[in-house]
mmCIF file of C-alpha atoms in Angstrom:
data_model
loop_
_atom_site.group_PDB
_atom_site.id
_atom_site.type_symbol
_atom_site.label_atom_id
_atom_site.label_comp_id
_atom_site.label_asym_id
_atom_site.label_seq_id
_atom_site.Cartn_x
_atom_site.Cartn_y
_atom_site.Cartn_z
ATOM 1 C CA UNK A 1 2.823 2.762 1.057
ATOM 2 C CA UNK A 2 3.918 -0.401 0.308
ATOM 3 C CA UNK A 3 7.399 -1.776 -1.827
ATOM 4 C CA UNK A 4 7.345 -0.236 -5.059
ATOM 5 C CA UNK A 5 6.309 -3.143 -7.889
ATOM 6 C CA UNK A 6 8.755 -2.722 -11.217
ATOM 7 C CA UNK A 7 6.436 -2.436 -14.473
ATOM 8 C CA UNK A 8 8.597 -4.025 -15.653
ATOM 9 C CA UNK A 9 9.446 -7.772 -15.482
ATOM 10 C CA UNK A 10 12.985 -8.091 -13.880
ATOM 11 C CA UNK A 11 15.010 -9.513 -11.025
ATOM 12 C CA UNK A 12 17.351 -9.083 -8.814
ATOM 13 C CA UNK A 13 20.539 -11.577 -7.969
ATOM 14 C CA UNK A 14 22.329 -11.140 -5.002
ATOM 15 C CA UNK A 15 26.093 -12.586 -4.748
ATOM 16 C CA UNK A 16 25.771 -13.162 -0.628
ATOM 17 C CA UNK A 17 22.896 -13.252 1.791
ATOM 18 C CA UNK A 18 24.273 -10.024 3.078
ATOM 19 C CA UNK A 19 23.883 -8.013 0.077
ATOM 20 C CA UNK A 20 20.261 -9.233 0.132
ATOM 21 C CA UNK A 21 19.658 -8.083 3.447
ATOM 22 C CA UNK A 22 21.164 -4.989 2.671
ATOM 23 C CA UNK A 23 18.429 -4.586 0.250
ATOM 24 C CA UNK A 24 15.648 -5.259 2.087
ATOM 25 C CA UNK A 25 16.816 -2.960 5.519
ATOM 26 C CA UNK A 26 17.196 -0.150 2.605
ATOM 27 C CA UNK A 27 13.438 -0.713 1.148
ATOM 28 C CA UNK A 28 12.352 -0.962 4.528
ATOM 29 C CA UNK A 29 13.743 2.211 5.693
ATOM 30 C CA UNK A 30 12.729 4.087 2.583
ATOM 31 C CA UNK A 31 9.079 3.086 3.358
ATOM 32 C CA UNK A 32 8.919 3.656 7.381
ATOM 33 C CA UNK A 33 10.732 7.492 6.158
ATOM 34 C CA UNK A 34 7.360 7.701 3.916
ATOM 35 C CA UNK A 35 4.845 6.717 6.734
ATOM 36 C CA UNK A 36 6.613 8.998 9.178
ATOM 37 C CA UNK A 37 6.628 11.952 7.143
ATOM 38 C CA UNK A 38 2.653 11.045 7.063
ATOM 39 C CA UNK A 39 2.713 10.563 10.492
ATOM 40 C CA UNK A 40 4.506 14.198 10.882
ATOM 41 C CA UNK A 41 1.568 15.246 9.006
ATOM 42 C CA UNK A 42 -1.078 14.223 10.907
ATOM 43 C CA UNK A 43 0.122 15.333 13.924
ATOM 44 C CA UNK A 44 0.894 19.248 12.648
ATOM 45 C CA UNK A 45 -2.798 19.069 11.267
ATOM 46 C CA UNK A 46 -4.634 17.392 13.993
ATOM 47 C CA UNK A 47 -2.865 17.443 16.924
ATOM 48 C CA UNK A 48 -5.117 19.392 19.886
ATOM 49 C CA UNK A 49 -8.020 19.378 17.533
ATOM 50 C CA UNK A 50 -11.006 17.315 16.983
ATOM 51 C CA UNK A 51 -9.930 16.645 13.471
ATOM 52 C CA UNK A 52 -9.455 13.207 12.034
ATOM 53 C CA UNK A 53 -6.433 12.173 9.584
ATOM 54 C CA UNK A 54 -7.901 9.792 6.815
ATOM 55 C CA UNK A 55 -5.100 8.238 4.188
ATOM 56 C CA UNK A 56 -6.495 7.377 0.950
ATOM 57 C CA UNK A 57 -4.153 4.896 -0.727
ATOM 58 C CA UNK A 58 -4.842 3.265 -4.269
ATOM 59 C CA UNK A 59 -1.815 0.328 -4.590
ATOM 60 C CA UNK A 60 -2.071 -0.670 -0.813
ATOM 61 C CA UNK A 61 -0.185 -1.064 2.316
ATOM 62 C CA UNK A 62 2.630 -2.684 3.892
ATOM 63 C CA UNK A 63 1.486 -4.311 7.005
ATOM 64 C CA UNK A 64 3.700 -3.133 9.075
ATOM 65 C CA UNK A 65 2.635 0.082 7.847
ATOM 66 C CA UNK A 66 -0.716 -0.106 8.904
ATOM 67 C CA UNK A 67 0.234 -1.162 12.173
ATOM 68 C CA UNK A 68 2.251 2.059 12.139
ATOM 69 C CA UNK A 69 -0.746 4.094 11.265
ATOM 70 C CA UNK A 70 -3.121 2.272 13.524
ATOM 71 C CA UNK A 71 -1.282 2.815 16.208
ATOM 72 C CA UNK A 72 -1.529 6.956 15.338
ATOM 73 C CA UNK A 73 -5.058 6.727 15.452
ATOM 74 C CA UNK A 74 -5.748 7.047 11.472
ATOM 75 C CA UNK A 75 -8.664 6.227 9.644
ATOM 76 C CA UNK A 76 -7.310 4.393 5.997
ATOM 77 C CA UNK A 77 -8.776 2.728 2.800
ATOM 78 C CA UNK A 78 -7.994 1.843 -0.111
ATOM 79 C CA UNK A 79 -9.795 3.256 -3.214
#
């Protein structure tokens, strides 16, 4: 849950500082749409049970992510 990392080796060149930004708001809000949907998960699992939501990730996690996800009360790691 984290920026997805080209295979790849390539770039990106950005005419204005605008255009940039543009990109990063739209990564950003393609990644907090994948947490949520996790999120939305958890709850229609675990909600008014005593069940606990653990998230198994292999490539990591965006910080802000984890904050996310910490502040749902789930359990993660990283295998």
């Amino acid at each position: 849950m984290e920026y997805e990392k080209s295979e790849v080796n390539s770039g990106f060149f950005y005419k204005t500082a605008e255009e940039r930004e543009k990109m990063v708001s739209a990564e950003r809000e393609f990644i907090e749409k994948r947490v949520q949907k996790v999120i939305a998960l958890k709850k229609s699992l675990c909600d008014g049970t005593d069940k606990t939501f653990v998230v198994i990730n292999q490539k990591g996690i965006d910080p802000m992510c984890l904050d996310m996800l910490a502040k749902e009360g789930m359990i993660f790691t990283l295998s």
